[in-house]
PDB file of C-alpha atoms in Angstrom:
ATOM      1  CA  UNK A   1       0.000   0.000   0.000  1.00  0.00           C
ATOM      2  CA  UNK A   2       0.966   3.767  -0.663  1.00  0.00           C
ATOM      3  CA  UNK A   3       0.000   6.405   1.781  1.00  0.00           C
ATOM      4  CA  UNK A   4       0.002  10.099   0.152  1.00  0.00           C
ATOM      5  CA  UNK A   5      -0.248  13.241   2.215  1.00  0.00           C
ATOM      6  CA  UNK A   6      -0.920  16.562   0.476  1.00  0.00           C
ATOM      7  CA  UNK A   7      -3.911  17.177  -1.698  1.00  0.00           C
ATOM      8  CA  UNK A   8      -5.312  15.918  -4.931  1.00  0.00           C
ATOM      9  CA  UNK A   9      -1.913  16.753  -6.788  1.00  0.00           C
ATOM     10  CA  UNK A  10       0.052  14.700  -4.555  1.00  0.00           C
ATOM     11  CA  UNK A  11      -2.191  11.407  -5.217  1.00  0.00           C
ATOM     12  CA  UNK A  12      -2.224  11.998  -8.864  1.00  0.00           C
ATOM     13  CA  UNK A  13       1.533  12.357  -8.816  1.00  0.00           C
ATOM     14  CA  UNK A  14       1.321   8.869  -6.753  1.00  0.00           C
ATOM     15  CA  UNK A  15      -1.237   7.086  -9.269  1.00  0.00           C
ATOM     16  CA  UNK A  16       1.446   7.756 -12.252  1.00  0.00           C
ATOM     17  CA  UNK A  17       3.798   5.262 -10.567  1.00  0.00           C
ATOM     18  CA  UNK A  18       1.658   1.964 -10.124  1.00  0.00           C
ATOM     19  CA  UNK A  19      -1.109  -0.057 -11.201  1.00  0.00           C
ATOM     20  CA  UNK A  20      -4.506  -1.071  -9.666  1.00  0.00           C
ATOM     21  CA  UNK A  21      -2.581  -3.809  -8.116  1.00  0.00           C
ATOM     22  CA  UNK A  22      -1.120  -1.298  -5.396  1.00  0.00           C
ATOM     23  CA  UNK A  23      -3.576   0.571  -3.148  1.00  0.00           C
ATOM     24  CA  UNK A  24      -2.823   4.221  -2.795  1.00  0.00           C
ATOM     25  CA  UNK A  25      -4.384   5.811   0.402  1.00  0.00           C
ATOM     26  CA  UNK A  26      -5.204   9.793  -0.088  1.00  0.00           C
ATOM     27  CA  UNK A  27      -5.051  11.617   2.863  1.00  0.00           C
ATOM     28  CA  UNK A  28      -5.630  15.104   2.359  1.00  0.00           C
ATOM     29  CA  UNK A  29      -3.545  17.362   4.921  1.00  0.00           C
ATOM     30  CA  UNK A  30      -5.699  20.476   4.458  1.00  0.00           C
ATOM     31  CA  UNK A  31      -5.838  21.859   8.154  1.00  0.00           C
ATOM     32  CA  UNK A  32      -9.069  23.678   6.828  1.00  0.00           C
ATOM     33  CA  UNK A  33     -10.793  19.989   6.950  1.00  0.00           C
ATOM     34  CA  UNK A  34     -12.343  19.596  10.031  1.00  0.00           C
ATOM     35  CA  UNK A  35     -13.850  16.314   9.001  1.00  0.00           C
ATOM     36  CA  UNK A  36     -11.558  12.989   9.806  1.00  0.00           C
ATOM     37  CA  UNK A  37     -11.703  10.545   7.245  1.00  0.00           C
ATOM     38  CA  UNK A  38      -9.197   8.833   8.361  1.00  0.00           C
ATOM     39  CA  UNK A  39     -10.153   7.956  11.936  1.00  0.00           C
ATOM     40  CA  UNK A  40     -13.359   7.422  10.343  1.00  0.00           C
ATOM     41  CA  UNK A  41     -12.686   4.582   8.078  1.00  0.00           C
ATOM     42  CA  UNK A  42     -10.593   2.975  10.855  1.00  0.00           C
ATOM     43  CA  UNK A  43     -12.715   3.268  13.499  1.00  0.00           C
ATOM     44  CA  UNK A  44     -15.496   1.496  11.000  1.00  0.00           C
ATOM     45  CA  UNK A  45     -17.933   4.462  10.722  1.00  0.00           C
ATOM     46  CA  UNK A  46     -17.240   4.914   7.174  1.00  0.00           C
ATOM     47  CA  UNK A  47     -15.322   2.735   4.138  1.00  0.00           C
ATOM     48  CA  UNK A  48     -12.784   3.904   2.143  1.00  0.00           C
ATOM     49  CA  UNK A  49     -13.414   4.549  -1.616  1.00  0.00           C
ATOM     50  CA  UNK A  50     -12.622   2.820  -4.218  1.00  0.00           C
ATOM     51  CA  UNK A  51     -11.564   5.204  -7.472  1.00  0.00           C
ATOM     52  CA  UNK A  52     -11.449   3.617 -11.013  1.00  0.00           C
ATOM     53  CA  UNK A  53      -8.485   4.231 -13.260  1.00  0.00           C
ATOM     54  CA  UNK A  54      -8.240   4.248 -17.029  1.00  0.00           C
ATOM     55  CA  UNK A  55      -5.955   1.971 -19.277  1.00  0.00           C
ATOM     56  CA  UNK A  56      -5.284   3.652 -22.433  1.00  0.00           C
ATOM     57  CA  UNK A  57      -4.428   2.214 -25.642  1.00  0.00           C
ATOM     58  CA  UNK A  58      -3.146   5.148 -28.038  1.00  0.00           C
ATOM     59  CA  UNK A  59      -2.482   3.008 -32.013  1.00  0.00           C
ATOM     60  CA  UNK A  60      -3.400   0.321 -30.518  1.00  0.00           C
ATOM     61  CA  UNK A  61      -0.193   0.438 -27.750  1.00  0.00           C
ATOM     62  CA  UNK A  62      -0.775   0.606 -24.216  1.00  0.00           C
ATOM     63  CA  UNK A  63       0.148   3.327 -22.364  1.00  0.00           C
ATOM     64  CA  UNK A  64       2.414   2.940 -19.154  1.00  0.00           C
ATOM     65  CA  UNK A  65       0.407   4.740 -16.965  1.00  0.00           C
ATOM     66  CA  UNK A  66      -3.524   4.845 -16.067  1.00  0.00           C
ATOM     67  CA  UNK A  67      -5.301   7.333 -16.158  1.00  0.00           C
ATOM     68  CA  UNK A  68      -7.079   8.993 -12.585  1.00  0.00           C
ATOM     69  CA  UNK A  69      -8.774  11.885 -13.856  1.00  0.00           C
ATOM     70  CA  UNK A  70      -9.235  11.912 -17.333  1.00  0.00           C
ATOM     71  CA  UNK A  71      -7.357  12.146 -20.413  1.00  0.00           C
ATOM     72  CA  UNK A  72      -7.535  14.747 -22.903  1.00  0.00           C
ATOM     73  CA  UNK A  73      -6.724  14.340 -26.936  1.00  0.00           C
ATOM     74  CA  UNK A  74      -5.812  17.451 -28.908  1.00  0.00           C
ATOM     75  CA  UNK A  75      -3.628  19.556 -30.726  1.00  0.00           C
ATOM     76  CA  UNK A  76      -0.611  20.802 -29.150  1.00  0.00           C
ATOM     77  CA  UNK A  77      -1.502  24.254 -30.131  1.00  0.00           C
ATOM     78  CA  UNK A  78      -5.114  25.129 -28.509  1.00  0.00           C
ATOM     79  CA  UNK A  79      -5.694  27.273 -31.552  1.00  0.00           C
ATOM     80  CA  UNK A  80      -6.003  24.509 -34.489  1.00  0.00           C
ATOM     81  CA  UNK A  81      -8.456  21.567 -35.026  1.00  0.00           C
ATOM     82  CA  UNK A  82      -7.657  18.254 -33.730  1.00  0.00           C
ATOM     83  CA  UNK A  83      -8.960  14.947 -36.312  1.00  0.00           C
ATOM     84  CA  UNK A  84      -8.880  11.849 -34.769  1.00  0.00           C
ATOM     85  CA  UNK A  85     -10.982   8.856 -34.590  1.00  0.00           C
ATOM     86  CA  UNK A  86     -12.783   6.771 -31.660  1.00  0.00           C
ATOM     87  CA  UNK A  87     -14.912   3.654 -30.753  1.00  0.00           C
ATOM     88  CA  UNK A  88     -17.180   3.147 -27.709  1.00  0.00           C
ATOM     89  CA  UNK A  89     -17.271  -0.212 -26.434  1.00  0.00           C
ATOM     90  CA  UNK A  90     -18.954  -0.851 -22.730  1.00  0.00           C
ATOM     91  CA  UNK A  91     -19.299  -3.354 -20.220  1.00  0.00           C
ATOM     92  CA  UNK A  92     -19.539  -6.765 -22.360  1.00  0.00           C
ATOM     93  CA  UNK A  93     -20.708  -5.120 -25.488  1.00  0.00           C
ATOM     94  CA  UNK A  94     -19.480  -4.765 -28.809  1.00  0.00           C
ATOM     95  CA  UNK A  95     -17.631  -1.727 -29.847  1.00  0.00           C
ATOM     96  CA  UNK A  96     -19.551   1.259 -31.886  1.00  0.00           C
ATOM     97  CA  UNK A  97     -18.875   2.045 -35.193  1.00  0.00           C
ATOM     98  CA  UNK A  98     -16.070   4.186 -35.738  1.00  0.00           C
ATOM     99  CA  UNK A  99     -16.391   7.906 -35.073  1.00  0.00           C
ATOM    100  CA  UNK A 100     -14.230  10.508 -37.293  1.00  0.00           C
ATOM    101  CA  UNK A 101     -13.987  13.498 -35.455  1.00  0.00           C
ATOM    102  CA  UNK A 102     -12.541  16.934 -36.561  1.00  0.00           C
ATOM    103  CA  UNK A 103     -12.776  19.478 -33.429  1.00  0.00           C
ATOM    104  CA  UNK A 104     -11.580  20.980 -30.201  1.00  0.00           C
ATOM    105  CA  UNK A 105     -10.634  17.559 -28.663  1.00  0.00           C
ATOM    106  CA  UNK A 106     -11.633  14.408 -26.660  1.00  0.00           C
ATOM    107  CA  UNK A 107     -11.770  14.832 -22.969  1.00  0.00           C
ATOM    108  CA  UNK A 108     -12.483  11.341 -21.510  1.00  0.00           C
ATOM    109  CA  UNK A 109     -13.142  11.297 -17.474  1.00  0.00           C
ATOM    110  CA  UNK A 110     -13.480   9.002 -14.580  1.00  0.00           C
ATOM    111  CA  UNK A 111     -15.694   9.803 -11.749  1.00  0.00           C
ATOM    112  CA  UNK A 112     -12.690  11.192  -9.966  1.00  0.00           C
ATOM    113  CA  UNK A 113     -12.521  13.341 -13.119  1.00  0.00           C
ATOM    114  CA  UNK A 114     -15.577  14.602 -13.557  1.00  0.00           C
ATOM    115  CA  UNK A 115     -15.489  17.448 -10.967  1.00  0.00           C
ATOM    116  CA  UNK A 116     -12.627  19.123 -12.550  1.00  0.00           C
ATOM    117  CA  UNK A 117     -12.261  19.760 -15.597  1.00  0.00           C
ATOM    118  CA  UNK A 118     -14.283  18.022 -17.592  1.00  0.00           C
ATOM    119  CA  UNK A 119     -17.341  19.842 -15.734  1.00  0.00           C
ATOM    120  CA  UNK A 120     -15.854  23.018 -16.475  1.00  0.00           C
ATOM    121  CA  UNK A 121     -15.966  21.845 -20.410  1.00  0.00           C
ATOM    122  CA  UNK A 122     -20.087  21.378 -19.458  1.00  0.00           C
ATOM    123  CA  UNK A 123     -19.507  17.560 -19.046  1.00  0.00           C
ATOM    124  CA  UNK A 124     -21.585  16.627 -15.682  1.00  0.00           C
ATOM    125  CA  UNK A 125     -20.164  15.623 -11.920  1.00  0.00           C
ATOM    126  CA  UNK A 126     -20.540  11.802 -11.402  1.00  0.00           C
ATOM    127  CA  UNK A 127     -20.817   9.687  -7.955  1.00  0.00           C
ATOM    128  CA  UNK A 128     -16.782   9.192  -6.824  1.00  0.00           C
ATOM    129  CA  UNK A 129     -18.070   5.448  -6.984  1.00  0.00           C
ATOM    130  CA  UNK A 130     -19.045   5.359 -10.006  1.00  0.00           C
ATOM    131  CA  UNK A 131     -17.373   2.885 -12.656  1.00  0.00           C
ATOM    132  CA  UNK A 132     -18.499   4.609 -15.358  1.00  0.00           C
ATOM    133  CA  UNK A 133     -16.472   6.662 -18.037  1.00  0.00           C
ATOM    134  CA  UNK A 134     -18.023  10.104 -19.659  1.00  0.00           C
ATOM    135  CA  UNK A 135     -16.632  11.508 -22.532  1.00  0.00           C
ATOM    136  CA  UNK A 136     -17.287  15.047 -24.268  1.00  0.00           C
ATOM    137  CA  UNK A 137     -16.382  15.901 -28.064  1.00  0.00           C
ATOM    138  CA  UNK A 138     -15.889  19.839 -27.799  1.00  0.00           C
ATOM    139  CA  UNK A 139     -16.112  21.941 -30.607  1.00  0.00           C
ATOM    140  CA  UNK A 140     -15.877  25.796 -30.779  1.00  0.00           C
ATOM    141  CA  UNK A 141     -19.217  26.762 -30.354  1.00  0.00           C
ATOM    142  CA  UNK A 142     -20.592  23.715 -28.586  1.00  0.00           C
ATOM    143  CA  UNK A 143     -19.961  20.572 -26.237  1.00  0.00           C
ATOM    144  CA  UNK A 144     -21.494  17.374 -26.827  1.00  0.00           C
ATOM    145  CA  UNK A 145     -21.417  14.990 -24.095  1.00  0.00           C
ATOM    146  CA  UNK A 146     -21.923  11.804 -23.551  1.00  0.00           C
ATOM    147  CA  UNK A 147     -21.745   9.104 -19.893  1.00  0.00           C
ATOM    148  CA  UNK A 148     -20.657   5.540 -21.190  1.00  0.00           C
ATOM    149  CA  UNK A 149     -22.667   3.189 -18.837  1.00  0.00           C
TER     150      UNK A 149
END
């Protein structure tokens, strides 16, 4: 198990370094939080949560890290259009056809995710349990998005 103290940075930083084989334990060390989560969870009033992760596969190569928050495909330069092409596939179903895409960018989220930015691209916040995966296609004058159940 890894224990992280500092905020959400410092457990991101963590999650680059391991797999969902190794627990990582978040304690936040905001002296602001009067709540403790900690004594909490080991005292049995409360259980921990469990935050999904992403595995990527960019040309069809895995990438070495998984994802916590979300990922986000697009040009380098913020100014120019970004083409690239995606499928949909969720729990135990077939993928969706192919989807060419000229725009903004892909912003694919977690749960953990969805707070952050991808709610500030007009995606929507999801439960921190949640499993599922929401994506947005933005464009310049408009954000489509979709949750993948």
């Amino acid at each position: 198990m890894v224990v992280t103290v500092g905020g959400d940075g410092t457990l991101l930083q963590a999650s680059h370094f391991m797999d969902d084989s190794i627990p990582v334990l978040g304690v936040n060390s905001d002296p602001t939080q009067a709540e403790e989560v900690l004594d909490s969870i080991i005292e049995g009033r409360r259980a921990p949560s469990q935050l999904s992760r992403m595995l990527i596969h960019l040309n069809s190569e895995q990438l070495p890290t998984y994802a916590l928050n979300d990922i986000l495909i697009a040009h380098p330069c913020p100014a120019s259009v970004s083409r690239f092409s995606f499928k949909v596939k969720g729990n135990d179903q077939s993928f969706s056809p192919l989807v060419h895409c000229r725009s903004s960018g892909l912003r694919v989220s977690t749960a953990a995710g969805s707070t952050a930015a991808m709610l500030s691209a007009g995606g929507f916040p999801m439960p921190i349990i949640s499993r599922d995966l929401q994506y947005l296609v933005s464009y310049t004058l408009m954000v489509h998005t979709y949750a993948i159940p």
